[in-house]
XYZ file of C-alpha atoms in Angstrom:
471
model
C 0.000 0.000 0.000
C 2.695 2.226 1.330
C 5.205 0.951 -1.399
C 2.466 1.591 -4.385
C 2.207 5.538 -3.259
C 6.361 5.327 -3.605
C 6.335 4.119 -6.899
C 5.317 7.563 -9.411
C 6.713 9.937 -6.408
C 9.982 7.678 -6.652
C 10.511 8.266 -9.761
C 12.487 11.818 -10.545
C 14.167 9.707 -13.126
C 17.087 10.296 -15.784
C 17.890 9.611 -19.086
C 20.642 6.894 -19.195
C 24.361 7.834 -19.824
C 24.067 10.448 -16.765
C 22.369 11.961 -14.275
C 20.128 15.861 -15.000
C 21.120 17.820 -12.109
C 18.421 18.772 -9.363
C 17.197 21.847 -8.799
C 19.144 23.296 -5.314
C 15.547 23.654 -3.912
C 14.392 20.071 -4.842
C 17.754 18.773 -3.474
C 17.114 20.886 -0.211
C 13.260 19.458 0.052
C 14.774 15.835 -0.605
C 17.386 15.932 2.506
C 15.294 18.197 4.569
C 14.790 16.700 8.455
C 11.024 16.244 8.492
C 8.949 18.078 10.559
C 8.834 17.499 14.687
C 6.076 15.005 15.589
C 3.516 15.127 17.947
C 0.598 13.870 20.179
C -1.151 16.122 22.684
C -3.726 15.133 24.402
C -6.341 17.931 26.265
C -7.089 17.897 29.815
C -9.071 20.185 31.123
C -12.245 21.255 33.370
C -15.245 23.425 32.902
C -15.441 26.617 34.825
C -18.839 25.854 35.818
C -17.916 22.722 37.680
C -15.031 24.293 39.661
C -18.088 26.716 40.525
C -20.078 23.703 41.706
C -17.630 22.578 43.729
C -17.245 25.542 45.647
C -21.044 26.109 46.108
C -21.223 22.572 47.303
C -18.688 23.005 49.863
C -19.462 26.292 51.242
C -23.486 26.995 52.381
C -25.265 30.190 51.229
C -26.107 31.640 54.306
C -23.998 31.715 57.281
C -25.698 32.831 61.080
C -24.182 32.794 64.271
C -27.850 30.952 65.760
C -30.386 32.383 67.955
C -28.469 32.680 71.200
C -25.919 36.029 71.619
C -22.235 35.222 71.567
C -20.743 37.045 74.460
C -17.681 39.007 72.981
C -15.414 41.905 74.846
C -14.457 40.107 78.128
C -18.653 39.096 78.388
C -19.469 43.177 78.530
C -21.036 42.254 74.619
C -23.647 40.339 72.763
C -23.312 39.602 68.987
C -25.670 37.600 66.729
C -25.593 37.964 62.750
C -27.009 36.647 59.428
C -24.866 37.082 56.098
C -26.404 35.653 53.028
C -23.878 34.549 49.790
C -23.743 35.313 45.840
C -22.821 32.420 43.619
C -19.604 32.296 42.828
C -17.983 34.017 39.868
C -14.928 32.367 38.099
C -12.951 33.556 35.454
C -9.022 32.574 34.082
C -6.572 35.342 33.366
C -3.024 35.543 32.844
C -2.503 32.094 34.564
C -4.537 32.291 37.412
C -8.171 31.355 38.360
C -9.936 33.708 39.663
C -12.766 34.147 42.289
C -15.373 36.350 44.116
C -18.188 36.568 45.672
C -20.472 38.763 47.929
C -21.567 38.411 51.212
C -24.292 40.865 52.425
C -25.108 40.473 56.352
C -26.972 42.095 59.183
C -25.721 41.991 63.066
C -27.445 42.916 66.002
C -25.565 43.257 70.062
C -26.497 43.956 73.569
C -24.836 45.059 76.196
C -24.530 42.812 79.385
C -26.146 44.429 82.313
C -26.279 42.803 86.305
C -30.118 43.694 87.869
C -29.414 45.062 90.651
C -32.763 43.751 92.235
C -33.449 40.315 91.473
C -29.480 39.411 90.462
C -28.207 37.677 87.269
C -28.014 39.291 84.194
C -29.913 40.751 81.185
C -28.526 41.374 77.622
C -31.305 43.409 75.777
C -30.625 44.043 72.484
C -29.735 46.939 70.277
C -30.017 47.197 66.728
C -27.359 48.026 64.057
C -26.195 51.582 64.296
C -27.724 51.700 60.447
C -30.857 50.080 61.322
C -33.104 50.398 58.436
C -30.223 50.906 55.953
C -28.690 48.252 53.255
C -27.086 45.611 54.853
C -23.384 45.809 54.696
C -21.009 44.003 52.635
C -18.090 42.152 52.277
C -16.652 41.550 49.306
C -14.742 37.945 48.231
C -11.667 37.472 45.973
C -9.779 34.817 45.709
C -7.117 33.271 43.711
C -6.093 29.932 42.315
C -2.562 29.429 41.712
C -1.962 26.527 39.922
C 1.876 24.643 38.945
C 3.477 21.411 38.710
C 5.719 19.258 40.640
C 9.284 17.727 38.595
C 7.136 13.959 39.101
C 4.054 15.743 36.950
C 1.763 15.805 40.178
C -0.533 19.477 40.004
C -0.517 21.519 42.891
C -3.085 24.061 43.486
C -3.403 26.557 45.925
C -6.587 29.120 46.913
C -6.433 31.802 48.866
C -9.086 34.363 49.865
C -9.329 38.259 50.880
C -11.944 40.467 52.297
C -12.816 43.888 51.456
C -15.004 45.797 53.205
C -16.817 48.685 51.709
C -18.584 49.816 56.135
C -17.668 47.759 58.846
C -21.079 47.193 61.025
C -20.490 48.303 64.704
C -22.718 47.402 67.614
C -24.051 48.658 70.759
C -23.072 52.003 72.179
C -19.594 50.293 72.720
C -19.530 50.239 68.569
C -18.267 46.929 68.583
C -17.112 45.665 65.610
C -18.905 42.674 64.252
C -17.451 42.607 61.331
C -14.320 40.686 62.208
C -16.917 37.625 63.448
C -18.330 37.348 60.239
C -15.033 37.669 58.658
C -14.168 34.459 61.073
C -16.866 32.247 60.282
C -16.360 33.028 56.649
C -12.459 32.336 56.487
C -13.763 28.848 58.176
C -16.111 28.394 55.457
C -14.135 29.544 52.331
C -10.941 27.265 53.725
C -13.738 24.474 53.143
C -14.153 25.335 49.732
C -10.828 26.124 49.069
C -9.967 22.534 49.790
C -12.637 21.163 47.822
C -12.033 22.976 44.226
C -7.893 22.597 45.126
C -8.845 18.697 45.347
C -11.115 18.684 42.185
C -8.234 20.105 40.143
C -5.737 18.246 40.875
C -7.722 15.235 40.197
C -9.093 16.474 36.731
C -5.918 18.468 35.202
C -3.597 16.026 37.424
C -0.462 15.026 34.672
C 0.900 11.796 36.316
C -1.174 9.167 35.401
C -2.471 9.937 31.828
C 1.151 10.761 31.357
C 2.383 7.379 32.395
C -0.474 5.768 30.310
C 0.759 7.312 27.328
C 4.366 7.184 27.404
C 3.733 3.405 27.803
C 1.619 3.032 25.323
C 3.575 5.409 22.690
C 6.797 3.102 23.532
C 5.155 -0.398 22.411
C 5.125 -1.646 18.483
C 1.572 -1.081 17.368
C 0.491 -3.132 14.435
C -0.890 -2.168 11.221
C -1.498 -5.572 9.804
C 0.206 -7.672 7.147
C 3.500 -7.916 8.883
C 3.898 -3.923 9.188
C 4.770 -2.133 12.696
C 4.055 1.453 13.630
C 6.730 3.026 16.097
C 5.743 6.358 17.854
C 8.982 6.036 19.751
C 8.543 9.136 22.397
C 11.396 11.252 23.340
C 9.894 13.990 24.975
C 7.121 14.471 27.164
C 5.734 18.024 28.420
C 2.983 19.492 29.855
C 1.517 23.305 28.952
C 1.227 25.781 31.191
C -2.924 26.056 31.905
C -4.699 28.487 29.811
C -8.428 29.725 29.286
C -10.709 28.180 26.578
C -13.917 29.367 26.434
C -15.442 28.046 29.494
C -13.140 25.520 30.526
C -9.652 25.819 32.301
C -7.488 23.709 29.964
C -3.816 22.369 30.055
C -2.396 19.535 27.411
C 0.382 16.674 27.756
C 2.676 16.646 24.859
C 4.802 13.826 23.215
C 7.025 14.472 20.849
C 7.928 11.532 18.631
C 10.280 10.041 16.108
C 7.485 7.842 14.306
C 8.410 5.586 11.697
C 7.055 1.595 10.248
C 9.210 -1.239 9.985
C 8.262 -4.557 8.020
C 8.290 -7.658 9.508
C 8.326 -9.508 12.571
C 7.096 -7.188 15.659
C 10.300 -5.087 16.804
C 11.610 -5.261 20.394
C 11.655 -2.231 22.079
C 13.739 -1.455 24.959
C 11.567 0.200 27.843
C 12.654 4.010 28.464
C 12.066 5.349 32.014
C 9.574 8.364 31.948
C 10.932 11.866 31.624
C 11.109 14.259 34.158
C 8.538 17.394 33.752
C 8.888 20.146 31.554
C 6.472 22.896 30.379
C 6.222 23.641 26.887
C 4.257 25.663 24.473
C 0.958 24.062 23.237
C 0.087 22.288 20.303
C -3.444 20.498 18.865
C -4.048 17.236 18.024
C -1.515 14.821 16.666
C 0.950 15.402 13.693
C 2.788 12.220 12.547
C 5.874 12.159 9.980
C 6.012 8.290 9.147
C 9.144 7.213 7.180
C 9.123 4.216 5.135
C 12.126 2.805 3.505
C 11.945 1.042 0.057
C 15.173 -0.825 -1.469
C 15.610 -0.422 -5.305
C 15.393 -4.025 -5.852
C 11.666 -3.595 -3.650
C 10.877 -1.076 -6.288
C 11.759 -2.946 -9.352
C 9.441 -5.846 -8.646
C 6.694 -3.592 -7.859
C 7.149 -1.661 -11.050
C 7.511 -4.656 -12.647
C 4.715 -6.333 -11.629
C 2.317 -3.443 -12.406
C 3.823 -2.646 -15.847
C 1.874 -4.581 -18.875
C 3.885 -7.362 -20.442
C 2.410 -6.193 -23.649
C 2.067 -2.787 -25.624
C -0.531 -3.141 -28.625
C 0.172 -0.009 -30.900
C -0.797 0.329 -34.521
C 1.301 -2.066 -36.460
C 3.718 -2.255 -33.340
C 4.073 -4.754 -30.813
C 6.158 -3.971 -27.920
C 6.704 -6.472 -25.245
C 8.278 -5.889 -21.587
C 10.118 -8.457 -20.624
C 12.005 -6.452 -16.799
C 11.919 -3.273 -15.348
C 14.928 -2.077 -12.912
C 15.029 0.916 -10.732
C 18.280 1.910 -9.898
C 20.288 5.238 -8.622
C 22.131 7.466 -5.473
C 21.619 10.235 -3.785
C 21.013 12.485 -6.675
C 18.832 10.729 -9.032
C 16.933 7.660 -9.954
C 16.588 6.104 -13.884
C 13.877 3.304 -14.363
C 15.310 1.064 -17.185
C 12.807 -0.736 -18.809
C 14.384 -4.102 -20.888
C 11.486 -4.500 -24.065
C 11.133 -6.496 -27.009
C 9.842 -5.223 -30.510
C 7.608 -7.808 -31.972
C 6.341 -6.250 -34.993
C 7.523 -3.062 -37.229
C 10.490 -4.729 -37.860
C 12.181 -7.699 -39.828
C 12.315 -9.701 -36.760
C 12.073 -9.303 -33.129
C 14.623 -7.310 -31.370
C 15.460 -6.403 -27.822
C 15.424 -3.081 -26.890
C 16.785 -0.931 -23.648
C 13.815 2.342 -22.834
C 15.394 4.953 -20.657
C 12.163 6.480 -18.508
C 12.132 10.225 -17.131
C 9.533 12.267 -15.583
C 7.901 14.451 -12.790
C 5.866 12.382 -10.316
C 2.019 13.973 -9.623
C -0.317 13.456 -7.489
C -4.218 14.843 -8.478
C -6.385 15.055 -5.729
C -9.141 14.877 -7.827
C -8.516 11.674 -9.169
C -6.280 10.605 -6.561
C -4.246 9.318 -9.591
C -0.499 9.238 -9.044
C 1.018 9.869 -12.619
C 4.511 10.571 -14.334
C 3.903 14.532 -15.504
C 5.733 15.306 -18.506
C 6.979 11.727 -19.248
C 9.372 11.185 -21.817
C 11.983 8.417 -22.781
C 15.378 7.614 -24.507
C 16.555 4.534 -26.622
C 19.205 2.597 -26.026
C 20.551 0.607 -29.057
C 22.992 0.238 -31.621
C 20.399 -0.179 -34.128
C 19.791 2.037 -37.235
C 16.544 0.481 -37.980
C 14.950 0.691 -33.866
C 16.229 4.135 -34.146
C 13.991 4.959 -37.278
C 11.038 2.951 -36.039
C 11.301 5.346 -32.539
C 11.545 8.152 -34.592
C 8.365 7.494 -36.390
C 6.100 5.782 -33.296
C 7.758 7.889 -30.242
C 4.939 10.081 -30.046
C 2.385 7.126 -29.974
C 4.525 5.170 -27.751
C 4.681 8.289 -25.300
C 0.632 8.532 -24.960
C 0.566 4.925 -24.496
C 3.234 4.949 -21.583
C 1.544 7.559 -20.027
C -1.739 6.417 -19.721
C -0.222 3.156 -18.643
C 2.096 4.437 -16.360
C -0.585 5.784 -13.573
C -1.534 4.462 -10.474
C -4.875 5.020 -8.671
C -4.211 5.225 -4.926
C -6.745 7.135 -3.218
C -8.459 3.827 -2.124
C -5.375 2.322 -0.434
C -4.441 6.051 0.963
C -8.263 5.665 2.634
C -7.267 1.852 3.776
C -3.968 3.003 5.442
C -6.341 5.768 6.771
C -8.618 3.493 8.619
C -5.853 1.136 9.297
C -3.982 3.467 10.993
C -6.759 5.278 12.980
C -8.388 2.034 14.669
C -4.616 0.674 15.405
C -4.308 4.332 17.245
C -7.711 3.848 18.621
C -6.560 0.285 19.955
C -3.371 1.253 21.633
C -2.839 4.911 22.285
C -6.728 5.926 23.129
C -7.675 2.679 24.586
C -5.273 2.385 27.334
C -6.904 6.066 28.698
C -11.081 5.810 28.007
C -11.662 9.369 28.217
C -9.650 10.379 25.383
C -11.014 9.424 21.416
C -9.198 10.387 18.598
C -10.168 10.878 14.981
C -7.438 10.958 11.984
C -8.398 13.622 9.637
C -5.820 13.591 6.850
C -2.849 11.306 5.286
C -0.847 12.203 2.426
C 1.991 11.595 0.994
C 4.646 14.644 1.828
C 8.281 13.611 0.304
C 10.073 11.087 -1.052
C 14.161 11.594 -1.220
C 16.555 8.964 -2.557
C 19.382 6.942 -0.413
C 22.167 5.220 -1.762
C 20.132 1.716 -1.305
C 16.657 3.012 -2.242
C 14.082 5.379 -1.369
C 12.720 7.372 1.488
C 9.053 8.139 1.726
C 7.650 10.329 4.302
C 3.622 10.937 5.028
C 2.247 12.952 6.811
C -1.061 12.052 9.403
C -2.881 14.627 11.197
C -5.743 14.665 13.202
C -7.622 15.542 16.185
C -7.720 14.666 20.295
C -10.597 15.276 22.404
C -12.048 14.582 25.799
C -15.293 12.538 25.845
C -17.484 13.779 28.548
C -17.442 12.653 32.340
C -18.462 13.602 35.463
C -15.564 15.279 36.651
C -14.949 17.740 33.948
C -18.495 18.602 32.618
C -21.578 20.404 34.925
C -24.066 18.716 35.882
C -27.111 18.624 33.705
């Protein structure tokens, strides 16, 4: 399948007797390092369920109870009622962000002894502002987020208090304000815990990390004897950054893919990397090499040549084809046999050059521009080419295509459900979907050629509980 792409983009053949010299920029594209491979993989957590977590930790309205809470050495009375505002969350500049509002009312006495009867009373006295708003305090917090060197998250939240009026009580103007700035730093520590918990376990690097390098490292089959090797050799993490409505880091691999034919390849097992942060990328972008020897490429051009041109009055018989060259240039030598136009039969040597194409359209691969040379000693072959080259060219040409979209589609699929079965199964909230393969370069070595494709797609979380609100 691979091999059958490699044959018309293989050929950037010469004429025999020498090699045309390449252009410096096709030369340059030919020994180029391909580009730096890739898998990221999203993790990240709606802003409305960090919300949740924090409203389900912390209650909406916070009293002290019916009985007075003796303050000031016992001379004071307090009770108060504060009532909460959802939470608000937002992401900037690498931080989460909270706040809320808390709007209360207090009330105090004042401890007095009766003198008469003995004990004491504690009548009580209204808010200096009595019949004004209630006050305020205002909530911000912050979420600082980072990673430890073994990929664990840490996250830390911290809360302040502004306060627009303080509420005093009693004659004494006692300030209640600091006791429901108490109970609400007991409250918001609550909540704090909970969303620094839920965090760490939804945007938490170690374990999807370790899932993945392991997978990445094993052979993953492709069927018919042919291995796919991610072979990871670096692993990163981004810092966290806002999308949309969601808080979202990714883990990165960065590979050196390539297939090998054959028997499954051992693998020696690599000890995870230590963390690093990196810049994001999207999805997954595979180079894949595939080597193909010359000898490889003869018999395949061989086998899909016809044995037999049928031209007007000329009869042209293939009897081997041989690809052959170095680093600078390939020649397809084609060995024929004349059967008709002439006296008798006579063996022949073609010479084949031409620019490989690829039309999406037709998803034909084709020789553009095709042309060929003679090789032989004889006057009369050379008078017969003369007068039949043109014919012999359209015939060659329409011959010499190769319709690969459909095996391009089946090393599509292929490659996507062996992904799907190795990569994305070993972590079940992940899917990914393989949106395009073609065929990017294909450079020459000194035992054959060197085709590179090129696979890009897409990663995404399926939904769970942890990083989706509830319905």
């Amino acid at each position: 399948m691979i091999t059958t792409m490699i044959l018309g983009m293989s050929l950037r053949l010469m004429p025999a007797g020498g090699h045309d010299a390449m252009s410096s920029a096709s030369r340059l594209a030919s020994l180029a390092l391909p580009p730096t491979s890739w898998l990221s993989v999203p993790l990240s957590v709606d802003l409305a369920v960090l919300s949740q977590s924090l409203e389900d930790a912390m209650p909406r309205v916070l009293e002290s109870g019916p009985d007075w809470t003796l303050v000031d050495e016992g001379r004071v009375g307090i009770r108060y009622r504060a009532w909460r505002t959802p939470f608000a969350l937002s992401f900037q500049d690498g931080t989460l962000r909270l706040s809320t509002r808390v709007d209360y009312e207090a009330e105090g006495c004042v401890v007095r002894r009766r003198a008469l009867f003995g004990g004491t009373s504690c009548a009580p006295e209204a808010d200096s502002s009595r019949g004004a708003p209630r006050k305020q305090v205002h909530v911000a917090g912050t979420t600082r987020l980072d990673w430890t060197p073994d990929w664990h998250l840490t996250a830390r939240t911290s809360f302040q208090f502004g306060h627009p009026e303080r509420s005093r009580v009693t004659f004494l103007a006692h300030d209640a304000t600091t006791h429901v700035d108490a109970a609400l730093a007991l409250a918001l520590d609550r909540a704090a815990a909970a969303l620094d918990e839920r965090l760490r376990e939804v945007l938490g690097a170690r374990r999807v990390a370790e899932q993945l390098w392991r997978a990445a490292s094993e052979p993953i089959p492709l069927g018919a004897s042919l291995w796919l090797r991610l072979t990871p050799t670096e692993l990163r993490v981004t810092a966290p950054r806002e999308d949309g409505p969601a808080v979202r880091t990714s883990l990165e691999l960065r590979l050196r893919p390539s297939l090998a034919s054959g028997p499954e390849p051992w693998v020696a097992p690599q000890k995870m990397p230590s963390l690093q942060v990196g810049s994001p990328n999207e999805g997954f972008h595979l180079t894949l090499e595939k080597h193909l020897s010359f000898a490889e490429a003869s018999r395949l051009v061989e086998a899909r040549l016809p044995s037999r041109f049928v031209l007007p009055n000329l009869e042209v018989e293939v009897h081997g084809a041989e690809l052959s060259g170095d680093p600078s240039g390939a020649r397809l030598k084609l060995q024929v046999r004349l059967l008709s136009g002439l006296p008798n039969p006579i063996d022949v040597t073609l010479w084949l050059k031409g620019r490989p194409r690829y039309d999406p359209d037709t998803r034909l691969l084709a020789l553009e521009d095709l042309d060929y040379t003679v090789e032989t000693s004889s006057t009369a072959v050379k008078r017969l080419d003369q007068g039949r080259h043109a014919g012999m060219l359209v015939h060659l040409r329409q011959r010499l295509r190769w319709p690969v979209g459909e095996q391009v589609d089946g090393l599509r699929a292929r490659l996507e459900t062996a992904l799907g079965a190795s990569l994305f199964a070993k972590e079940p909230l992940l899917t990914g979907t393989l949106q395009i393969l073609q065929p990017r370069d294909v450079s020459l070595t000194r035992t054959g050629f060197r085709v590179v494709l090129e696979a890009t797609g897409a990663v995404v979380e399926k939904p769970n509980r942890l990083s989706h609100p509830k319905e």
